[in-house]
């Protein structure tokens, strides 16, 4: 457990701004997707919802999403040394503040108070879990997202609530967004955890709604009185972290109805059997532009041996083959490979092979491996195996190029950010270049010059 006090100076917002947190990728959900979903926002204490997810709640309301809020405690223990206000009086004040804040952030939201004691959520975890299940009863799992405190935020109630949320989300396949609060105080910018998070940009209206909601929590942002024990709980320097034009979350997409590599082989072979180019790889400007950027990102002019994992109908393969002395494209769909074979007919040193990754793998080693629009069609366990295969098959100093669509992939557990994050973490290879925009991200990793 992290040890800190609300009176600590902590890491300044200036340091966080310089760290690159504002360059985190955006949450890959657009307004249309938000409108079809139900978000259950969990708060351990009144003001948690505003600090961590107030702007997001306002954004959800504007998008037409369903928002349900579960408040666990009244936060009656925030001023234990007060000589002017009893815990019961403070509870009444804070509940009124909470109602005002939520009504301003998301007027259409509903909320429920669980009436649990402040500071004792760990002893009530089972009841909280049941309340969350009741809130989403009867809803389709892939349309549910739980929004909860970051499970390693450092406050016992926040950590408990975040852990309960993660357990319920995992067991039922719900999406999960974890919002940090005290993390911004005690963590240093060198901590790597935040670098795998996402951000939600806030429109001016959402920022104003959040600012107004924070003012509603006056018992926390102003002194209760001038008497000892009634001092302001949340300092101005701490609140600077929550005046950003964005909010930050650890994002765990829904795993409901998820598929694996074996499912991908069946699904994509059926699709390619019906249509020659189901995703308009050859004609779409988006695909042609992305393909040009992918090839341009390769750091070497030519490669000795190239491998493309999930080559589909061979549109990218044809361009990669021109940069490689020998080239191999593999895919799980025989129907797609039939077209790839025709495209590569003019390249004698290029071939394609029917393999279902990661369990099947080609022999040999490669100084170029390309994984484009394929990683999220694997389960996390399969991706772990695939990355181990890549590590063993890539020559020292070789190039791994990753390129993936940045929107949710219905029916699959992973998304672009998680695929790339797993690759960085598991391989430990330095990033040579990274490009990302709303629709896709492109990243080049370089294997060490010498084998370990």
Tab-separated table of C-alpha atoms in Angstrom:
chain	number	residue	atom	x	y	z
A	1	UNK	CA	0.000	0.000	0.000
A	2	UNK	CA	1.292	3.457	-0.910
A	3	UNK	CA	1.715	5.787	2.069
A	4	UNK	CA	0.788	9.425	1.493
A	5	UNK	CA	-1.185	12.311	2.985
A	6	UNK	CA	-3.487	14.786	1.281
A	7	UNK	CA	-1.187	17.479	2.682
A	8	UNK	CA	1.798	16.179	0.695
A	9	UNK	CA	3.053	18.393	-2.104
A	10	UNK	CA	3.373	15.425	-4.432
A	11	UNK	CA	4.184	15.521	-8.133
A	12	UNK	CA	3.289	18.881	-9.640
A	13	UNK	CA	0.921	19.262	-12.563
A	14	UNK	CA	3.745	21.048	-14.383
A	15	UNK	CA	5.804	17.844	-14.166
A	16	UNK	CA	2.892	15.731	-15.374
A	17	UNK	CA	2.314	18.104	-18.293
A	18	UNK	CA	5.968	17.760	-19.295
A	19	UNK	CA	5.829	13.964	-19.031
A	20	UNK	CA	3.770	13.469	-22.184
A	21	UNK	CA	0.540	12.421	-20.495
A	22	UNK	CA	-1.355	14.742	-22.843
A	23	UNK	CA	-0.117	12.649	-25.800
A	24	UNK	CA	-1.712	9.407	-24.607
A	25	UNK	CA	-3.980	7.759	-27.193
A	26	UNK	CA	-7.657	8.586	-27.069
A	27	UNK	CA	-10.228	6.151	-25.753
A	28	UNK	CA	-11.273	4.301	-28.935
A	29	UNK	CA	-15.023	4.901	-28.570
A	30	UNK	CA	-16.836	7.509	-30.656
A	31	UNK	CA	-20.111	9.266	-29.879
A	32	UNK	CA	-22.184	6.717	-31.797
A	33	UNK	CA	-20.697	3.833	-29.825
A	34	UNK	CA	-21.115	5.677	-26.514
A	35	UNK	CA	-24.808	6.290	-27.192
A	36	UNK	CA	-25.514	2.556	-27.382
A	37	UNK	CA	-23.853	1.750	-24.065
A	38	UNK	CA	-24.609	1.785	-20.347
A	39	UNK	CA	-21.935	3.156	-18.013
A	40	UNK	CA	-21.965	2.309	-14.312
A	41	UNK	CA	-19.865	4.875	-12.446
A	42	UNK	CA	-18.622	3.801	-9.016
A	43	UNK	CA	-17.561	6.340	-6.395
A	44	UNK	CA	-16.137	5.494	-3.002
A	45	UNK	CA	-16.864	8.994	-1.679
A	46	UNK	CA	-18.738	12.075	-2.923
A	47	UNK	CA	-16.379	14.012	-5.265
A	48	UNK	CA	-14.561	10.896	-6.600
A	49	UNK	CA	-16.969	10.829	-9.540
A	50	UNK	CA	-16.240	14.467	-10.357
A	51	UNK	CA	-12.476	14.363	-9.875
A	52	UNK	CA	-11.867	11.200	-11.847
A	53	UNK	CA	-14.672	11.041	-14.390
A	54	UNK	CA	-16.741	14.225	-14.201
A	55	UNK	CA	-15.892	15.410	-17.687
A	56	UNK	CA	-16.480	11.924	-19.056
A	57	UNK	CA	-19.899	11.776	-17.399
A	58	UNK	CA	-20.816	15.079	-19.046
A	59	UNK	CA	-19.564	13.709	-22.371
A	60	UNK	CA	-21.639	10.553	-21.928
A	61	UNK	CA	-24.751	12.577	-21.180
A	62	UNK	CA	-24.258	14.691	-24.298
A	63	UNK	CA	-23.769	11.503	-26.371
A	64	UNK	CA	-27.025	10.007	-25.081
A	65	UNK	CA	-25.469	7.145	-23.122
A	66	UNK	CA	-27.154	5.641	-20.065
A	67	UNK	CA	-25.294	6.613	-16.886
A	68	UNK	CA	-25.869	4.946	-13.522
A	69	UNK	CA	-23.903	6.028	-10.456
A	70	UNK	CA	-23.292	3.958	-7.333
A	71	UNK	CA	-22.051	5.964	-4.354
A	72	UNK	CA	-20.626	3.741	-1.622
A	73	UNK	CA	-20.119	6.100	1.339
A	74	UNK	CA	-21.085	9.620	2.327
A	75	UNK	CA	-17.443	10.520	2.965
A	76	UNK	CA	-18.253	11.319	6.581
A	77	UNK	CA	-14.680	10.623	7.716
A	78	UNK	CA	-13.015	13.336	5.616
A	79	UNK	CA	-12.563	15.688	8.609
A	80	UNK	CA	-12.009	13.416	11.640
A	81	UNK	CA	-10.656	16.243	13.822
A	82	UNK	CA	-13.435	18.746	13.174
A	83	UNK	CA	-14.737	20.472	16.301
A	84	UNK	CA	-17.667	22.072	14.505
A	85	UNK	CA	-19.177	19.334	12.345
A	86	UNK	CA	-20.123	15.809	13.375
A	87	UNK	CA	-19.696	12.907	10.917
A	88	UNK	CA	-23.492	12.721	10.627
A	89	UNK	CA	-23.725	16.408	9.742
A	90	UNK	CA	-20.875	16.108	7.260
A	91	UNK	CA	-22.534	13.088	5.638
A	92	UNK	CA	-25.702	15.110	5.028
A	93	UNK	CA	-23.697	17.985	3.540
A	94	UNK	CA	-21.659	15.755	1.270
A	95	UNK	CA	-24.690	13.836	-0.029
A	96	UNK	CA	-26.317	17.117	-0.995
A	97	UNK	CA	-23.106	18.209	-2.713
A	98	UNK	CA	-22.960	14.893	-4.558
A	99	UNK	CA	-26.536	15.222	-5.814
A	100	UNK	CA	-25.839	18.740	-7.076
A	101	UNK	CA	-22.627	17.665	-8.795
A	102	UNK	CA	-24.106	14.613	-10.544
A	103	UNK	CA	-27.210	16.552	-11.615
A	104	UNK	CA	-24.969	19.149	-13.248
A	105	UNK	CA	-22.657	16.647	-14.930
A	106	UNK	CA	-25.275	14.268	-16.298
A	107	UNK	CA	-28.867	15.403	-15.670
A	108	UNK	CA	-30.211	12.134	-17.068
A	109	UNK	CA	-28.089	9.965	-14.758
A	110	UNK	CA	-29.589	7.963	-11.918
A	111	UNK	CA	-27.750	7.311	-8.682
A	112	UNK	CA	-27.984	5.031	-5.684
A	113	UNK	CA	-26.380	5.432	-2.256
A	114	UNK	CA	-25.155	2.129	-0.774
A	115	UNK	CA	-24.892	3.601	2.767
A	116	UNK	CA	-21.560	1.960	3.617
A	117	UNK	CA	-19.164	3.330	6.272
A	118	UNK	CA	-16.365	5.574	5.058
A	119	UNK	CA	-12.992	3.804	5.169
A	120	UNK	CA	-14.466	0.295	5.492
A	121	UNK	CA	-15.237	-0.793	1.941
A	122	UNK	CA	-12.871	-3.748	2.224
A	123	UNK	CA	-15.263	-5.353	4.698
A	124	UNK	CA	-18.178	-4.798	2.325
A	125	UNK	CA	-16.718	-5.968	-0.987
A	126	UNK	CA	-19.287	-8.714	-1.536
A	127	UNK	CA	-22.211	-6.318	-1.101
A	128	UNK	CA	-20.651	-3.826	-3.510
A	129	UNK	CA	-20.168	-6.533	-6.120
A	130	UNK	CA	-23.805	-7.535	-5.813
A	131	UNK	CA	-24.925	-3.908	-6.201
A	132	UNK	CA	-22.900	-3.601	-9.404
A	133	UNK	CA	-24.434	-6.816	-10.769
A	134	UNK	CA	-27.923	-5.518	-9.969
A	135	UNK	CA	-27.195	-2.251	-11.791
A	136	UNK	CA	-26.405	-4.087	-15.029
A	137	UNK	CA	-28.857	-6.974	-14.700
A	138	UNK	CA	-30.479	-7.840	-18.004
A	139	UNK	CA	-28.025	-5.805	-20.116
A	140	UNK	CA	-25.906	-7.228	-22.932
A	141	UNK	CA	-22.355	-7.566	-21.631
A	142	UNK	CA	-20.625	-5.974	-24.616
A	143	UNK	CA	-22.724	-2.811	-24.109
A	144	UNK	CA	-21.747	-2.364	-20.437
A	145	UNK	CA	-18.759	-0.415	-19.130
A	146	UNK	CA	-17.936	-0.081	-15.434
A	147	UNK	CA	-16.161	3.150	-14.479
A	148	UNK	CA	-14.347	2.841	-11.149
A	149	UNK	CA	-11.387	4.164	-9.155
A	150	UNK	CA	-7.972	2.879	-10.203
A	151	UNK	CA	-7.419	-0.302	-8.203
A	152	UNK	CA	-3.913	0.816	-7.133
A	153	UNK	CA	-4.822	4.431	-6.349
A	154	UNK	CA	-3.350	4.190	-2.845
A	155	UNK	CA	-6.504	4.899	-0.813
A	156	UNK	CA	-7.940	1.762	0.777
A	157	UNK	CA	-11.517	2.498	-0.300
A	158	UNK	CA	-10.461	3.368	-3.859
A	159	UNK	CA	-8.327	0.242	-4.142
A	160	UNK	CA	-11.115	-1.971	-2.825
A	161	UNK	CA	-13.739	-0.486	-5.130
A	162	UNK	CA	-11.429	-0.736	-8.134
A	163	UNK	CA	-10.623	-4.358	-7.359
A	164	UNK	CA	-14.309	-5.267	-6.976
A	165	UNK	CA	-15.094	-3.548	-10.281
A	166	UNK	CA	-12.301	-5.436	-12.039
A	167	UNK	CA	-13.512	-8.754	-10.685
A	168	UNK	CA	-17.121	-8.153	-11.777
A	169	UNK	CA	-15.998	-6.908	-15.192
A	170	UNK	CA	-13.765	-9.931	-15.721
A	171	UNK	CA	-16.344	-12.517	-14.676
A	172	UNK	CA	-19.026	-11.105	-16.981
A	173	UNK	CA	-16.970	-9.672	-19.828
A	174	UNK	CA	-17.878	-6.013	-19.197
A	175	UNK	CA	-15.650	-3.169	-20.292
A	176	UNK	CA	-13.775	-1.409	-17.479
A	177	UNK	CA	-12.419	2.132	-17.167
A	178	UNK	CA	-10.312	2.865	-14.070
A	179	UNK	CA	-9.841	6.503	-13.100
A	180	UNK	CA	-6.839	7.578	-10.976
A	181	UNK	CA	-7.173	10.268	-8.317
A	182	UNK	CA	-4.503	10.116	-5.629
A	183	UNK	CA	-2.110	8.468	-8.097
A	184	UNK	CA	-1.411	11.918	-9.558
A	185	UNK	CA	-0.200	13.059	-6.127
A	186	UNK	CA	2.061	10.219	-5.015
A	187	UNK	CA	3.292	8.714	-8.299
A	188	UNK	CA	6.274	10.124	-10.139
A	189	UNK	CA	6.353	10.738	-13.865
A	190	UNK	CA	8.965	7.984	-14.201
A	191	UNK	CA	6.361	5.401	-13.172
A	192	UNK	CA	5.538	3.443	-16.329
A	193	UNK	CA	1.962	2.512	-15.408
A	194	UNK	CA	0.275	5.589	-16.872
A	195	UNK	CA	1.962	5.145	-20.248
A	196	UNK	CA	-0.463	2.327	-21.108
A	197	UNK	CA	-3.545	4.406	-20.262
A	198	UNK	CA	-5.880	6.343	-22.542
A	199	UNK	CA	-7.353	9.815	-22.372
A	200	UNK	CA	-10.760	11.291	-23.092
A	201	UNK	CA	-10.571	14.824	-24.538
A	202	UNK	CA	-13.136	17.143	-22.971
A	203	UNK	CA	-15.155	19.650	-24.949
A	204	UNK	CA	-15.370	23.147	-23.401
A	205	UNK	CA	-18.903	22.384	-22.181
A	206	UNK	CA	-17.747	19.210	-20.418
A	207	UNK	CA	-14.828	21.044	-18.804
A	208	UNK	CA	-17.169	23.746	-17.527
A	209	UNK	CA	-19.608	21.165	-16.177
A	210	UNK	CA	-16.753	19.490	-14.316
A	211	UNK	CA	-15.508	22.803	-12.901
A	212	UNK	CA	-19.023	23.648	-11.684
A	213	UNK	CA	-19.372	20.179	-10.136
A	214	UNK	CA	-16.115	20.609	-8.252
A	215	UNK	CA	-17.413	23.893	-6.832
A	216	UNK	CA	-20.460	21.978	-5.595
A	217	UNK	CA	-18.134	19.865	-3.408
A	218	UNK	CA	-17.376	22.884	-1.237
A	219	UNK	CA	-16.823	20.824	1.930
A	220	UNK	CA	-13.697	19.416	0.242
A	221	UNK	CA	-12.423	22.422	-1.704
A	222	UNK	CA	-13.004	25.057	1.013
A	223	UNK	CA	-12.514	25.010	4.804
A	224	UNK	CA	-15.501	23.960	6.888
A	225	UNK	CA	-14.650	26.838	9.214
A	226	UNK	CA	-11.604	28.637	10.517
A	227	UNK	CA	-11.340	26.251	13.462
A	228	UNK	CA	-8.543	23.629	13.698
A	229	UNK	CA	-9.597	20.367	12.041
A	230	UNK	CA	-11.762	22.148	9.469
A	231	UNK	CA	-8.990	22.886	6.969
A	232	UNK	CA	-9.457	22.470	3.222
A	233	UNK	CA	-8.991	18.838	2.216
A	234	UNK	CA	-8.192	19.239	-1.502
A	235	UNK	CA	-5.538	21.864	-2.136
A	236	UNK	CA	-5.373	24.088	-5.182
A	237	UNK	CA	-2.205	22.401	-6.409
A	238	UNK	CA	-3.883	18.990	-6.146
A	239	UNK	CA	-6.964	20.196	-8.020
A	240	UNK	CA	-4.743	21.354	-10.894
A	241	UNK	CA	-4.476	17.695	-11.943
A	242	UNK	CA	-8.222	17.684	-12.578
A	243	UNK	CA	-8.435	20.921	-14.542
A	244	UNK	CA	-6.833	19.315	-17.613
A	245	UNK	CA	-8.640	19.431	-20.976
A	246	UNK	CA	-8.828	15.641	-20.804
A	247	UNK	CA	-9.335	12.795	-18.318
A	248	UNK	CA	-7.214	9.681	-18.077
A	249	UNK	CA	-8.257	6.053	-17.634
A	250	UNK	CA	-6.848	2.552	-17.593
A	251	UNK	CA	-8.992	0.912	-20.293
A	252	UNK	CA	-9.960	-2.753	-20.374
A	253	UNK	CA	-12.337	-3.511	-23.293
A	254	UNK	CA	-15.249	-5.908	-23.024
A	255	UNK	CA	-14.361	-9.576	-23.425
A	256	UNK	CA	-17.967	-10.697	-23.973
A	257	UNK	CA	-18.411	-13.097	-26.858
A	258	UNK	CA	-14.671	-13.137	-27.550
A	259	UNK	CA	-13.039	-15.252	-30.198
A	260	UNK	CA	-9.621	-16.859	-30.738
A	261	UNK	CA	-7.250	-17.663	-33.596
A	262	UNK	CA	-9.244	-20.758	-34.525
A	263	UNK	CA	-12.403	-18.657	-34.834
A	264	UNK	CA	-10.513	-16.146	-36.981
A	265	UNK	CA	-9.614	-18.849	-39.497
A	266	UNK	CA	-13.269	-19.827	-39.925
A	267	UNK	CA	-14.677	-16.302	-39.883
A	268	UNK	CA	-12.243	-14.765	-42.343
A	269	UNK	CA	-12.301	-17.689	-44.730
A	270	UNK	CA	-16.081	-17.366	-44.897
A	271	UNK	CA	-15.813	-13.615	-45.524
A	272	UNK	CA	-13.175	-13.989	-48.250
A	273	UNK	CA	-15.141	-16.773	-49.897
A	274	UNK	CA	-18.098	-14.400	-50.316
A	275	UNK	CA	-16.135	-11.333	-51.485
A	276	UNK	CA	-12.746	-10.901	-53.123
A	277	UNK	CA	-11.916	-7.706	-51.206
A	278	UNK	CA	-14.380	-7.394	-48.294
A	279	UNK	CA	-12.492	-4.493	-46.649
A	280	UNK	CA	-11.666	-2.634	-49.884
A	281	UNK	CA	-7.933	-3.063	-49.334
A	282	UNK	CA	-7.190	-2.360	-53.005
A	283	UNK	CA	-9.526	0.603	-53.553
A	284	UNK	CA	-10.101	2.456	-50.254
A	285	UNK	CA	-8.087	5.675	-49.857
A	286	UNK	CA	-7.796	4.962	-46.134
A	287	UNK	CA	-6.241	1.549	-46.835
A	288	UNK	CA	-3.977	2.814	-49.614
A	289	UNK	CA	-2.761	5.741	-47.465
A	290	UNK	CA	-2.172	3.519	-44.441
A	291	UNK	CA	-0.287	1.013	-46.604
A	292	UNK	CA	1.963	3.753	-47.996
A	293	UNK	CA	2.706	5.014	-44.487
A	294	UNK	CA	3.437	1.468	-43.307
A	295	UNK	CA	6.003	0.856	-46.027
A	296	UNK	CA	7.506	4.334	-45.553
A	297	UNK	CA	7.996	3.640	-41.832
A	298	UNK	CA	10.426	0.763	-42.460
A	299	UNK	CA	13.855	1.992	-41.292
A	300	UNK	CA	15.837	-0.074	-43.839
A	301	UNK	CA	15.717	0.288	-47.598
A	302	UNK	CA	15.907	-3.470	-48.086
A	303	UNK	CA	15.724	-6.649	-46.027
A	304	UNK	CA	17.198	-10.101	-46.448
A	305	UNK	CA	14.105	-12.039	-45.337
A	306	UNK	CA	10.624	-10.706	-44.608
A	307	UNK	CA	7.613	-12.304	-42.890
A	308	UNK	CA	4.075	-10.881	-42.893
A	309	UNK	CA	1.726	-12.378	-40.316
A	310	UNK	CA	-1.885	-12.264	-41.503
A	311	UNK	CA	-1.211	-11.202	-45.094
A	312	UNK	CA	-4.878	-11.526	-46.200
A	313	UNK	CA	-5.266	-10.936	-49.975
A	314	UNK	CA	-1.688	-9.674	-50.324
A	315	UNK	CA	-2.078	-5.938	-50.978
A	316	UNK	CA	0.613	-5.051	-48.423
A	317	UNK	CA	2.564	-8.217	-49.236
A	318	UNK	CA	3.124	-7.037	-52.784
A	319	UNK	CA	4.816	-3.868	-51.578
A	320	UNK	CA	6.816	-5.627	-48.861
A	321	UNK	CA	8.082	-8.207	-51.355
A	322	UNK	CA	9.737	-5.396	-53.301
A	323	UNK	CA	11.822	-4.530	-50.209
A	324	UNK	CA	12.862	-8.111	-49.337
A	325	UNK	CA	15.245	-10.550	-51.042
A	326	UNK	CA	12.927	-13.348	-49.871
A	327	UNK	CA	9.411	-12.861	-48.553
A	328	UNK	CA	6.805	-15.083	-46.880
A	329	UNK	CA	3.198	-14.134	-46.231
A	330	UNK	CA	1.090	-16.348	-43.965
A	331	UNK	CA	-2.632	-16.312	-43.259
A	332	UNK	CA	-5.319	-18.544	-41.760
A	333	UNK	CA	-7.712	-18.094	-44.709
A	334	UNK	CA	-7.128	-20.266	-47.802
A	335	UNK	CA	-9.585	-18.091	-49.745
A	336	UNK	CA	-7.566	-14.938	-48.996
A	337	UNK	CA	-4.286	-16.708	-49.813
A	338	UNK	CA	-5.571	-17.659	-53.247
A	339	UNK	CA	-5.705	-13.948	-54.096
A	340	UNK	CA	-2.383	-13.221	-52.405
A	341	UNK	CA	-0.765	-15.905	-54.567
A	342	UNK	CA	-1.947	-14.145	-57.719
A	343	UNK	CA	-0.653	-10.785	-56.504
A	344	UNK	CA	2.790	-12.200	-55.745
A	345	UNK	CA	3.081	-14.205	-58.958
A	346	UNK	CA	5.541	-11.679	-60.380
A	347	UNK	CA	7.944	-12.055	-57.450
A	348	UNK	CA	9.811	-15.408	-57.709
A	349	UNK	CA	11.336	-15.064	-54.241
A	350	UNK	CA	7.960	-14.423	-52.573
A	351	UNK	CA	5.540	-17.083	-51.383
A	352	UNK	CA	2.470	-17.502	-49.192
A	353	UNK	CA	1.586	-20.270	-46.776
A	354	UNK	CA	-1.563	-21.377	-44.945
A	355	UNK	CA	-0.761	-21.271	-41.221
A	356	UNK	CA	-2.946	-20.640	-38.172
A	357	UNK	CA	-0.835	-18.598	-35.797
A	358	UNK	CA	0.598	-18.806	-33.257
A	359	UNK	CA	0.422	-22.587	-32.926
A	360	UNK	CA	1.716	-23.064	-36.468
A	361	UNK	CA	4.905	-21.230	-37.369
A	362	UNK	CA	7.303	-21.128	-40.334
A	363	UNK	CA	10.876	-22.325	-40.085
A	364	UNK	CA	13.804	-19.945	-40.412
A	365	UNK	CA	14.658	-16.475	-39.157
A	366	UNK	CA	13.719	-13.035	-40.439
A	367	UNK	CA	15.100	-9.518	-40.299
A	368	UNK	CA	11.633	-8.041	-40.994
A	369	UNK	CA	8.381	-9.148	-39.344
A	370	UNK	CA	5.125	-7.299	-40.037
A	371	UNK	CA	2.012	-7.716	-37.873
A	372	UNK	CA	-0.659	-5.525	-39.435
A	373	UNK	CA	-4.357	-5.582	-38.444
A	374	UNK	CA	-3.904	-9.064	-36.981
A	375	UNK	CA	-2.826	-8.906	-33.328
A	376	UNK	CA	-6.273	-8.240	-31.886
A	377	UNK	CA	-7.706	-11.360	-33.520
A	378	UNK	CA	-5.812	-13.415	-30.951
A	379	UNK	CA	-6.580	-14.060	-27.318
A	380	UNK	CA	-4.092	-12.547	-24.832
A	381	UNK	CA	-2.591	-15.999	-24.330
A	382	UNK	CA	-2.233	-16.497	-28.085
A	383	UNK	CA	-0.645	-13.073	-28.517
A	384	UNK	CA	1.829	-13.905	-25.755
A	385	UNK	CA	2.788	-17.069	-27.647
A	386	UNK	CA	2.974	-15.176	-30.945
A	387	UNK	CA	5.326	-12.571	-29.475
A	388	UNK	CA	7.544	-15.332	-28.104
A	389	UNK	CA	7.648	-16.839	-31.608
A	390	UNK	CA	8.547	-13.457	-33.087
A	391	UNK	CA	11.307	-12.949	-30.538
A	392	UNK	CA	12.819	-16.342	-31.316
A	393	UNK	CA	12.579	-15.855	-35.098
A	394	UNK	CA	13.782	-12.279	-35.496
A	395	UNK	CA	17.447	-11.777	-36.273
A	396	UNK	CA	19.571	-9.413	-34.144
A	397	UNK	CA	18.906	-5.835	-35.224
A	398	UNK	CA	15.753	-6.906	-37.080
A	399	UNK	CA	12.581	-4.847	-37.524
A	400	UNK	CA	9.121	-5.592	-36.124
A	401	UNK	CA	6.408	-3.391	-37.595
A	402	UNK	CA	2.982	-3.225	-35.906
A	403	UNK	CA	-0.052	-1.468	-37.395
A	404	UNK	CA	-3.605	-1.701	-36.021
A	405	UNK	CA	-7.073	-0.085	-36.221
A	406	UNK	CA	-7.733	1.909	-33.037
A	407	UNK	CA	-11.441	1.248	-32.589
A	408	UNK	CA	-13.072	-1.608	-30.612
A	409	UNK	CA	-13.078	-4.946	-32.403
A	410	UNK	CA	-16.421	-6.528	-31.526
A	411	UNK	CA	-16.108	-10.109	-30.336
A	412	UNK	CA	-12.374	-9.975	-29.595
A	413	UNK	CA	-10.567	-9.345	-26.324
A	414	UNK	CA	-7.731	-7.114	-27.512
A	415	UNK	CA	-7.485	-3.748	-29.235
A	416	UNK	CA	-4.678	-1.770	-30.859
A	417	UNK	CA	-3.340	-0.220	-27.646
A	418	UNK	CA	-3.279	-3.526	-25.769
A	419	UNK	CA	-1.552	-5.354	-28.644
A	420	UNK	CA	1.182	-2.733	-28.898
A	421	UNK	CA	1.554	-2.464	-25.116
A	422	UNK	CA	1.947	-6.240	-24.811
A	423	UNK	CA	4.581	-6.216	-27.556
A	424	UNK	CA	6.602	-3.466	-25.880
A	425	UNK	CA	6.380	-5.090	-22.459
A	426	UNK	CA	7.057	-8.685	-23.458
A	427	UNK	CA	9.780	-8.053	-26.017
A	428	UNK	CA	11.453	-5.140	-24.285
A	429	UNK	CA	12.664	-3.845	-27.651
A	430	UNK	CA	13.095	-0.100	-28.143
A	431	UNK	CA	10.536	1.798	-30.193
A	432	UNK	CA	12.205	3.203	-33.307
A	433	UNK	CA	9.140	5.154	-34.367
A	434	UNK	CA	5.489	5.598	-33.363
A	435	UNK	CA	2.694	7.254	-35.296
A	436	UNK	CA	-0.932	7.339	-34.216
A	437	UNK	CA	-4.087	9.103	-35.284
A	438	UNK	CA	-7.781	8.620	-34.559
A	439	UNK	CA	-8.181	5.491	-36.697
A	440	UNK	CA	-4.882	3.598	-36.511
A	441	UNK	CA	-1.494	3.383	-34.849
A	442	UNK	CA	1.791	2.394	-36.479
A	443	UNK	CA	4.873	1.387	-34.490
A	444	UNK	CA	8.346	0.076	-35.318
A	445	UNK	CA	10.318	-1.923	-32.736
A	446	UNK	CA	13.943	-2.924	-33.249
A	447	UNK	CA	15.424	-6.171	-31.950
A	448	UNK	CA	18.710	-5.815	-30.053
A	449	UNK	CA	21.817	-5.898	-32.273
A	450	UNK	CA	23.097	-8.939	-30.393
A	451	UNK	CA	21.110	-11.958	-29.364
A	452	UNK	CA	20.793	-12.310	-25.559
